[in-house]
């Protein structure tokens, strides 16, 4: 209900750019250039958690990109999902590479907790993934969203936790819903998230995907990952973004 209210109010209230606050536009040209202006990059957190798939990010989490993600995620500026989805689609293309086998790209969003979804009134990563899949289809790439991951136990708020604590907090926390493994075997799996910090969430998601895929698919390279933005701490440590 809260999501519908935000969409309705977005139609009647004055618009302002989610990146810089410029009036009369939800996304100005300058902020759009920061989000879409550079090619996606392969990124690695340091330390890199075991089981982390190859990660490709659309942009660095700073300035306008940071403001846009927060506006969509925390302030419910849902109209930004299209622009963020376009950025995510670029990272998906970069990470997926040429198709090694038939079947669509299956974008699997890393799930938010039920409490976080209820507080925000929407699931931001799933919303961006849906927009990215639509963008990929418009460009001729078969793609869909397979929201098959669920939290199997409560986890603590990740903010303020270091890399080791995040890994411990998330260890074994995710699972694939019943029947999800069969769905995942019909295409090429790409894990998607809105932000990479330590990589703990994506590593745990990859573990759950591998477990559901079955022994014959584990370690076969079907797991990929793409994110809209990468934390500046990863950028500063690794100097991968240039």
PDB file of C-alpha atoms in Angstrom:
ATOM      1  CA  UNK A   1       0.000   0.000   0.000  1.00  0.00           C
ATOM      2  CA  UNK A   2       2.813   2.388   0.862  1.00  0.00           C
ATOM      3  CA  UNK A   3       4.410   1.783  -2.529  1.00  0.00           C
ATOM      4  CA  UNK A   4       1.194   2.723  -4.327  1.00  0.00           C
ATOM      5  CA  UNK A   5       0.918   5.896  -2.226  1.00  0.00           C
ATOM      6  CA  UNK A   6       4.456   6.903  -3.189  1.00  0.00           C
ATOM      7  CA  UNK A   7       3.734   6.342  -6.868  1.00  0.00           C
ATOM      8  CA  UNK A   8       0.570   8.457  -6.672  1.00  0.00           C
ATOM      9  CA  UNK A   9       2.242  11.303  -4.770  1.00  0.00           C
ATOM     10  CA  UNK A  10       5.068  11.251  -7.314  1.00  0.00           C
ATOM     11  CA  UNK A  11       2.526  12.224  -9.955  1.00  0.00           C
ATOM     12  CA  UNK A  12       1.216  15.277  -8.124  1.00  0.00           C
ATOM     13  CA  UNK A  13       4.146  16.658  -6.124  1.00  0.00           C
ATOM     14  CA  UNK A  14       6.853  18.847  -7.730  1.00  0.00           C
ATOM     15  CA  UNK A  15       9.725  16.837  -9.187  1.00  0.00           C
ATOM     16  CA  UNK A  16      13.341  17.243  -8.154  1.00  0.00           C
ATOM     17  CA  UNK A  17      16.375  15.352  -9.425  1.00  0.00           C
ATOM     18  CA  UNK A  18      17.161  12.466  -7.104  1.00  0.00           C
ATOM     19  CA  UNK A  19      20.869  13.050  -7.586  1.00  0.00           C
ATOM     20  CA  UNK A  20      21.293  16.802  -7.076  1.00  0.00           C
ATOM     21  CA  UNK A  21      17.851  18.230  -6.247  1.00  0.00           C
ATOM     22  CA  UNK A  22      17.500  20.222  -9.454  1.00  0.00           C
ATOM     23  CA  UNK A  23      13.783  21.061  -9.861  1.00  0.00           C
ATOM     24  CA  UNK A  24      11.362  19.866 -12.532  1.00  0.00           C
ATOM     25  CA  UNK A  25      13.142  16.636 -13.383  1.00  0.00           C
ATOM     26  CA  UNK A  26      13.487  13.305 -11.611  1.00  0.00           C
ATOM     27  CA  UNK A  27      16.939  12.761 -13.140  1.00  0.00           C
ATOM     28  CA  UNK A  28      18.934  15.569 -14.717  1.00  0.00           C
ATOM     29  CA  UNK A  29      21.386  15.061 -17.569  1.00  0.00           C
ATOM     30  CA  UNK A  30      24.445  15.611 -15.389  1.00  0.00           C
ATOM     31  CA  UNK A  31      23.422  13.013 -12.809  1.00  0.00           C
ATOM     32  CA  UNK A  32      22.353  10.579 -15.529  1.00  0.00           C
ATOM     33  CA  UNK A  33      25.832  10.919 -17.018  1.00  0.00           C
ATOM     34  CA  UNK A  34      27.391   9.891 -13.698  1.00  0.00           C
ATOM     35  CA  UNK A  35      25.151   6.838 -13.557  1.00  0.00           C
ATOM     36  CA  UNK A  36      25.428   5.783 -17.202  1.00  0.00           C
ATOM     37  CA  UNK A  37      28.511   7.602 -18.433  1.00  0.00           C
ATOM     38  CA  UNK A  38      31.198   4.961 -17.921  1.00  0.00           C
ATOM     39  CA  UNK A  39      31.512   1.296 -18.883  1.00  0.00           C
ATOM     40  CA  UNK A  40      30.879  -1.336 -16.192  1.00  0.00           C
ATOM     41  CA  UNK A  41      33.956  -2.626 -14.382  1.00  0.00           C
ATOM     42  CA  UNK A  42      35.010  -5.886 -12.741  1.00  0.00           C
ATOM     43  CA  UNK A  43      35.451  -5.201  -9.021  1.00  0.00           C
ATOM     44  CA  UNK A  44      36.796  -7.188  -6.053  1.00  0.00           C
ATOM     45  CA  UNK A  45      36.393  -6.449  -2.356  1.00  0.00           C
ATOM     46  CA  UNK A  46      39.434  -6.782  -0.123  1.00  0.00           C
ATOM     47  CA  UNK A  47      39.363  -9.230   1.577  1.00  0.00           C
ATOM     48  CA  UNK A  48      37.394 -11.216  -0.995  1.00  0.00           C
ATOM     49  CA  UNK A  49      34.997 -13.702   0.628  1.00  0.00           C
ATOM     50  CA  UNK A  50      35.183 -17.335  -0.422  1.00  0.00           C
ATOM     51  CA  UNK A  51      32.641 -18.258  -3.072  1.00  0.00           C
ATOM     52  CA  UNK A  52      32.147 -14.731  -4.389  1.00  0.00           C
ATOM     53  CA  UNK A  53      31.302 -14.881  -8.116  1.00  0.00           C
ATOM     54  CA  UNK A  54      32.813 -12.483 -10.617  1.00  0.00           C
ATOM     55  CA  UNK A  55      31.234  -9.102  -9.882  1.00  0.00           C
ATOM     56  CA  UNK A  56      30.656  -6.339 -12.426  1.00  0.00           C
ATOM     57  CA  UNK A  57      29.491  -2.912 -11.256  1.00  0.00           C
ATOM     58  CA  UNK A  58      27.856  -0.136 -13.245  1.00  0.00           C
ATOM     59  CA  UNK A  59      29.197   2.829 -11.263  1.00  0.00           C
ATOM     60  CA  UNK A  60      31.006   3.880  -8.112  1.00  0.00           C
ATOM     61  CA  UNK A  61      28.914   4.601  -5.022  1.00  0.00           C
ATOM     62  CA  UNK A  62      29.618   8.308  -4.673  1.00  0.00           C
ATOM     63  CA  UNK A  63      28.164  11.725  -5.486  1.00  0.00           C
ATOM     64  CA  UNK A  64      25.063  11.535  -7.694  1.00  0.00           C
ATOM     65  CA  UNK A  65      25.068   7.729  -7.915  1.00  0.00           C
ATOM     66  CA  UNK A  66      24.941   7.422  -4.135  1.00  0.00           C
ATOM     67  CA  UNK A  67      22.164  10.032  -3.923  1.00  0.00           C
ATOM     68  CA  UNK A  68      20.105   8.293  -6.621  1.00  0.00           C
ATOM     69  CA  UNK A  69      20.346   4.889  -4.968  1.00  0.00           C
ATOM     70  CA  UNK A  70      19.361   6.320  -1.593  1.00  0.00           C
ATOM     71  CA  UNK A  71      16.485   8.305  -3.111  1.00  0.00           C
ATOM     72  CA  UNK A  72      15.087   5.141  -4.694  1.00  0.00           C
ATOM     73  CA  UNK A  73      15.850   2.796  -1.808  1.00  0.00           C
ATOM     74  CA  UNK A  74      15.127   4.852   1.292  1.00  0.00           C
ATOM     75  CA  UNK A  75      12.924   7.728   0.129  1.00  0.00           C
ATOM     76  CA  UNK A  76      10.754   5.751  -2.257  1.00  0.00           C
ATOM     77  CA  UNK A  77      11.469   7.732  -5.451  1.00  0.00           C
ATOM     78  CA  UNK A  78      10.226   4.786  -7.474  1.00  0.00           C
ATOM     79  CA  UNK A  79      10.471   6.538 -10.821  1.00  0.00           C
ATOM     80  CA  UNK A  80      14.258   6.164 -10.628  1.00  0.00           C
ATOM     81  CA  UNK A  81      13.987   2.383 -11.012  1.00  0.00           C
ATOM     82  CA  UNK A  82      14.115   2.695 -14.809  1.00  0.00           C
ATOM     83  CA  UNK A  83      17.387   4.622 -14.840  1.00  0.00           C
ATOM     84  CA  UNK A  84      18.932   2.360 -12.200  1.00  0.00           C
ATOM     85  CA  UNK A  85      17.697  -0.697 -14.102  1.00  0.00           C
ATOM     86  CA  UNK A  86      19.359   0.576 -17.269  1.00  0.00           C
ATOM     87  CA  UNK A  87      22.656   0.870 -15.369  1.00  0.00           C
ATOM     88  CA  UNK A  88      22.206  -2.617 -13.927  1.00  0.00           C
ATOM     89  CA  UNK A  89      21.480  -4.030 -17.393  1.00  0.00           C
ATOM     90  CA  UNK A  90      24.870  -2.748 -18.540  1.00  0.00           C
ATOM     91  CA  UNK A  91      26.596  -4.494 -15.631  1.00  0.00           C
ATOM     92  CA  UNK A  92      24.666  -7.691 -16.412  1.00  0.00           C
ATOM     93  CA  UNK A  93      25.836  -7.607 -20.037  1.00  0.00           C
ATOM     94  CA  UNK A  94      29.404  -7.043 -18.903  1.00  0.00           C
ATOM     95  CA  UNK A  95      29.309  -9.923 -16.450  1.00  0.00           C
ATOM     96  CA  UNK A  96      27.290 -12.453 -18.441  1.00  0.00           C
ATOM     97  CA  UNK A  97      29.448 -12.377 -21.554  1.00  0.00           C
ATOM     98  CA  UNK A  98      28.511 -14.319 -24.694  1.00  0.00           C
ATOM     99  CA  UNK A  99      25.859 -16.996 -24.149  1.00  0.00           C
ATOM    100  CA  UNK A 100      27.580 -20.386 -23.616  1.00  0.00           C
ATOM    101  CA  UNK A 101      24.282 -22.270 -23.803  1.00  0.00           C
ATOM    102  CA  UNK A 102      20.655 -21.661 -24.784  1.00  0.00           C
ATOM    103  CA  UNK A 103      18.292 -20.166 -22.276  1.00  0.00           C
ATOM    104  CA  UNK A 104      17.445 -16.710 -20.981  1.00  0.00           C
ATOM    105  CA  UNK A 105      19.382 -14.662 -18.494  1.00  0.00           C
ATOM    106  CA  UNK A 106      17.778 -15.168 -15.084  1.00  0.00           C
ATOM    107  CA  UNK A 107      18.336 -12.164 -12.841  1.00  0.00           C
ATOM    108  CA  UNK A 108      18.198 -13.315  -9.218  1.00  0.00           C
ATOM    109  CA  UNK A 109      17.962 -10.374  -6.794  1.00  0.00           C
ATOM    110  CA  UNK A 110      19.626 -10.625  -3.398  1.00  0.00           C
ATOM    111  CA  UNK A 111      16.617 -10.386  -1.068  1.00  0.00           C
ATOM    112  CA  UNK A 112      15.999  -7.754   1.561  1.00  0.00           C
ATOM    113  CA  UNK A 113      14.588  -8.818   4.914  1.00  0.00           C
ATOM    114  CA  UNK A 114      10.818  -8.719   5.340  1.00  0.00           C
ATOM    115  CA  UNK A 115      11.268  -6.051   7.982  1.00  0.00           C
ATOM    116  CA  UNK A 116      13.262  -3.835   5.594  1.00  0.00           C
ATOM    117  CA  UNK A 117      10.732  -4.297   2.783  1.00  0.00           C
ATOM    118  CA  UNK A 118       7.884  -3.423   5.133  1.00  0.00           C
ATOM    119  CA  UNK A 119       9.690  -0.329   6.413  1.00  0.00           C
ATOM    120  CA  UNK A 120      10.516   0.929   2.917  1.00  0.00           C
ATOM    121  CA  UNK A 121       7.234  -0.078   1.330  1.00  0.00           C
ATOM    122  CA  UNK A 122       9.014  -1.807  -1.560  1.00  0.00           C
ATOM    123  CA  UNK A 123      11.875  -4.167  -2.408  1.00  0.00           C
ATOM    124  CA  UNK A 124      14.395  -1.887  -4.177  1.00  0.00           C
ATOM    125  CA  UNK A 125      16.687  -4.560  -5.596  1.00  0.00           C
ATOM    126  CA  UNK A 126      13.822  -6.573  -7.056  1.00  0.00           C
ATOM    127  CA  UNK A 127      12.318  -3.426  -8.573  1.00  0.00           C
ATOM    128  CA  UNK A 128      15.644  -2.492 -10.206  1.00  0.00           C
ATOM    129  CA  UNK A 129      16.090  -6.079 -11.428  1.00  0.00           C
ATOM    130  CA  UNK A 130      12.679  -5.991 -13.126  1.00  0.00           C
ATOM    131  CA  UNK A 131      13.631  -2.756 -14.870  1.00  0.00           C
ATOM    132  CA  UNK A 132      16.977  -4.249 -15.931  1.00  0.00           C
ATOM    133  CA  UNK A 133      15.318  -7.362 -17.364  1.00  0.00           C
ATOM    134  CA  UNK A 134      12.926  -5.166 -19.370  1.00  0.00           C
ATOM    135  CA  UNK A 135      15.880  -3.135 -20.669  1.00  0.00           C
ATOM    136  CA  UNK A 136      17.690  -6.322 -21.724  1.00  0.00           C
ATOM    137  CA  UNK A 137      14.619  -7.633 -23.539  1.00  0.00           C
ATOM    138  CA  UNK A 138      14.192  -4.351 -25.412  1.00  0.00           C
ATOM    139  CA  UNK A 139      17.770  -4.778 -26.641  1.00  0.00           C
ATOM    140  CA  UNK A 140      17.031  -8.320 -27.864  1.00  0.00           C
ATOM    141  CA  UNK A 141      18.429 -10.350 -24.937  1.00  0.00           C
ATOM    142  CA  UNK A 142      15.962 -12.835 -23.429  1.00  0.00           C
ATOM    143  CA  UNK A 143      15.883 -12.079 -19.714  1.00  0.00           C
ATOM    144  CA  UNK A 144      13.623 -12.408 -16.716  1.00  0.00           C
ATOM    145  CA  UNK A 145      13.673 -12.069 -12.956  1.00  0.00           C
ATOM    146  CA  UNK A 146      13.746 -15.176 -10.771  1.00  0.00           C
ATOM    147  CA  UNK A 147      13.148 -13.922  -7.237  1.00  0.00           C
ATOM    148  CA  UNK A 148      13.795 -17.336  -5.692  1.00  0.00           C
ATOM    149  CA  UNK A 149      16.035 -16.421  -2.738  1.00  0.00           C
ATOM    150  CA  UNK A 150      14.613 -16.069   0.758  1.00  0.00           C
ATOM    151  CA  UNK A 151      16.075 -15.497   4.187  1.00  0.00           C
ATOM    152  CA  UNK A 152      15.768 -18.746   6.159  1.00  0.00           C
ATOM    153  CA  UNK A 153      16.601 -17.090   9.479  1.00  0.00           C
ATOM    154  CA  UNK A 154      16.739 -13.536  10.847  1.00  0.00           C
ATOM    155  CA  UNK A 155      19.953 -11.586  10.343  1.00  0.00           C
ATOM    156  CA  UNK A 156      21.264  -8.488  12.090  1.00  0.00           C
ATOM    157  CA  UNK A 157      21.399  -5.095  10.397  1.00  0.00           C
ATOM    158  CA  UNK A 158      24.555  -5.107   8.264  1.00  0.00           C
ATOM    159  CA  UNK A 159      25.319  -1.410   8.641  1.00  0.00           C
ATOM    160  CA  UNK A 160      28.299  -0.859  10.895  1.00  0.00           C
ATOM    161  CA  UNK A 161      29.539  -4.463  10.613  1.00  0.00           C
ATOM    162  CA  UNK A 162      33.002  -5.241   9.285  1.00  0.00           C
ATOM    163  CA  UNK A 163      33.778  -7.813   6.596  1.00  0.00           C
ATOM    164  CA  UNK A 164      34.233 -10.741   9.005  1.00  0.00           C
ATOM    165  CA  UNK A 165      31.124  -9.917  11.018  1.00  0.00           C
ATOM    166  CA  UNK A 166      29.068  -9.575   7.848  1.00  0.00           C
ATOM    167  CA  UNK A 167      30.163 -13.021   6.670  1.00  0.00           C
ATOM    168  CA  UNK A 168      29.307 -14.542  10.052  1.00  0.00           C
ATOM    169  CA  UNK A 169      25.964 -12.720  10.135  1.00  0.00           C
ATOM    170  CA  UNK A 170      24.941 -14.067   6.732  1.00  0.00           C
ATOM    171  CA  UNK A 171      26.457 -17.566   6.844  1.00  0.00           C
ATOM    172  CA  UNK A 172      23.719 -20.013   5.884  1.00  0.00           C
ATOM    173  CA  UNK A 173      21.061 -17.299   6.007  1.00  0.00           C
ATOM    174  CA  UNK A 174      19.692 -17.673   2.469  1.00  0.00           C
ATOM    175  CA  UNK A 175      17.912 -20.487   0.699  1.00  0.00           C
ATOM    176  CA  UNK A 176      16.161 -21.064  -2.620  1.00  0.00           C
ATOM    177  CA  UNK A 177      12.402 -21.549  -2.406  1.00  0.00           C
ATOM    178  CA  UNK A 178      10.869 -24.924  -3.240  1.00  0.00           C
ATOM    179  CA  UNK A 179      10.952 -25.464  -6.994  1.00  0.00           C
ATOM    180  CA  UNK A 180      13.414 -22.627  -7.499  1.00  0.00           C
ATOM    181  CA  UNK A 181      16.260 -24.965  -8.395  1.00  0.00           C
ATOM    182  CA  UNK A 182      14.351 -26.298 -11.426  1.00  0.00           C
ATOM    183  CA  UNK A 183      13.690 -22.758 -12.601  1.00  0.00           C
ATOM    184  CA  UNK A 184      17.347 -21.789 -12.244  1.00  0.00           C
ATOM    185  CA  UNK A 185      18.425 -24.715 -14.415  1.00  0.00           C
ATOM    186  CA  UNK A 186      16.450 -23.288 -17.365  1.00  0.00           C
ATOM    187  CA  UNK A 187      18.773 -20.328 -17.959  1.00  0.00           C
ATOM    188  CA  UNK A 188      21.973 -18.494 -17.079  1.00  0.00           C
ATOM    189  CA  UNK A 189      21.904 -17.202 -13.520  1.00  0.00           C
ATOM    190  CA  UNK A 190      23.038 -13.654 -12.788  1.00  0.00           C
ATOM    191  CA  UNK A 191      22.879 -12.557  -9.170  1.00  0.00           C
ATOM    192  CA  UNK A 192      22.017  -8.871  -8.868  1.00  0.00           C
ATOM    193  CA  UNK A 193      22.212  -6.352  -6.043  1.00  0.00           C
ATOM    194  CA  UNK A 194      22.065  -2.578  -5.744  1.00  0.00           C
ATOM    195  CA  UNK A 195      25.345  -2.143  -3.848  1.00  0.00           C
ATOM    196  CA  UNK A 196      28.545  -4.076  -3.178  1.00  0.00           C
ATOM    197  CA  UNK A 197      30.420  -3.441   0.071  1.00  0.00           C
ATOM    198  CA  UNK A 198      32.245  -6.503   1.441  1.00  0.00           C
ATOM    199  CA  UNK A 199      30.705  -9.060  -0.946  1.00  0.00           C
ATOM    200  CA  UNK A 200      29.254 -11.145   1.923  1.00  0.00           C
ATOM    201  CA  UNK A 201      25.661 -10.964   0.638  1.00  0.00           C
ATOM    202  CA  UNK A 202      26.558 -12.024  -2.911  1.00  0.00           C
ATOM    203  CA  UNK A 203      28.803 -14.840  -1.661  1.00  0.00           C
ATOM    204  CA  UNK A 204      26.007 -16.204   0.530  1.00  0.00           C
ATOM    205  CA  UNK A 205      23.523 -15.876  -2.348  1.00  0.00           C
ATOM    206  CA  UNK A 206      25.913 -17.796  -4.628  1.00  0.00           C
ATOM    207  CA  UNK A 207      26.237 -20.560  -2.019  1.00  0.00           C
ATOM    208  CA  UNK A 208      22.454 -20.915  -1.833  1.00  0.00           C
ATOM    209  CA  UNK A 209      22.161 -20.962  -5.640  1.00  0.00           C
ATOM    210  CA  UNK A 210      24.852 -23.646  -5.953  1.00  0.00           C
ATOM    211  CA  UNK A 211      23.163 -25.774  -3.319  1.00  0.00           C
ATOM    212  CA  UNK A 212      19.819 -25.588  -5.104  1.00  0.00           C
ATOM    213  CA  UNK A 213      21.318 -26.178  -8.544  1.00  0.00           C
ATOM    214  CA  UNK A 214      22.539 -29.635  -7.537  1.00  0.00           C
ATOM    215  CA  UNK A 215      25.957 -31.336  -7.486  1.00  0.00           C
ATOM    216  CA  UNK A 216      26.220 -31.497 -11.269  1.00  0.00           C
ATOM    217  CA  UNK A 217      26.018 -27.695 -11.546  1.00  0.00           C
ATOM    218  CA  UNK A 218      28.037 -26.608  -8.501  1.00  0.00           C
ATOM    219  CA  UNK A 219      31.211 -24.791  -9.462  1.00  0.00           C
ATOM    220  CA  UNK A 220      30.238 -24.856 -13.154  1.00  0.00           C
ATOM    221  CA  UNK A 221      30.486 -21.101 -13.566  1.00  0.00           C
ATOM    222  CA  UNK A 222      26.749 -20.494 -13.985  1.00  0.00           C
ATOM    223  CA  UNK A 223      26.890 -17.944 -11.160  1.00  0.00           C
ATOM    224  CA  UNK A 224      27.545 -14.355 -12.116  1.00  0.00           C
ATOM    225  CA  UNK A 225      26.931 -11.134 -10.245  1.00  0.00           C
ATOM    226  CA  UNK A 226      26.143  -7.576 -11.210  1.00  0.00           C
ATOM    227  CA  UNK A 227      25.549  -4.526  -9.051  1.00  0.00           C
ATOM    228  CA  UNK A 228      24.475  -0.970  -9.751  1.00  0.00           C
ATOM    229  CA  UNK A 229      27.148   0.590  -7.542  1.00  0.00           C
ATOM    230  CA  UNK A 230      30.284  -0.427  -5.688  1.00  0.00           C
ATOM    231  CA  UNK A 231      31.257   0.984  -2.300  1.00  0.00           C
ATOM    232  CA  UNK A 232      33.995   3.649  -2.360  1.00  0.00           C
ATOM    233  CA  UNK A 233      35.933   1.592   0.193  1.00  0.00           C
ATOM    234  CA  UNK A 234      36.283  -1.201  -2.357  1.00  0.00           C
ATOM    235  CA  UNK A 235      37.297   1.336  -4.983  1.00  0.00           C
ATOM    236  CA  UNK A 236      39.865   3.000  -2.732  1.00  0.00           C
ATOM    237  CA  UNK A 237      41.469  -0.270  -1.618  1.00  0.00           C
ATOM    238  CA  UNK A 238      41.663  -1.965  -4.991  1.00  0.00           C
ATOM    239  CA  UNK A 239      42.031   0.944  -7.419  1.00  0.00           C
ATOM    240  CA  UNK A 240      40.059  -1.067  -9.974  1.00  0.00           C
ATOM    241  CA  UNK A 241      37.897   1.814 -11.119  1.00  0.00           C
ATOM    242  CA  UNK A 242      39.558   3.835 -13.860  1.00  0.00           C
TER     243      UNK A 242
END
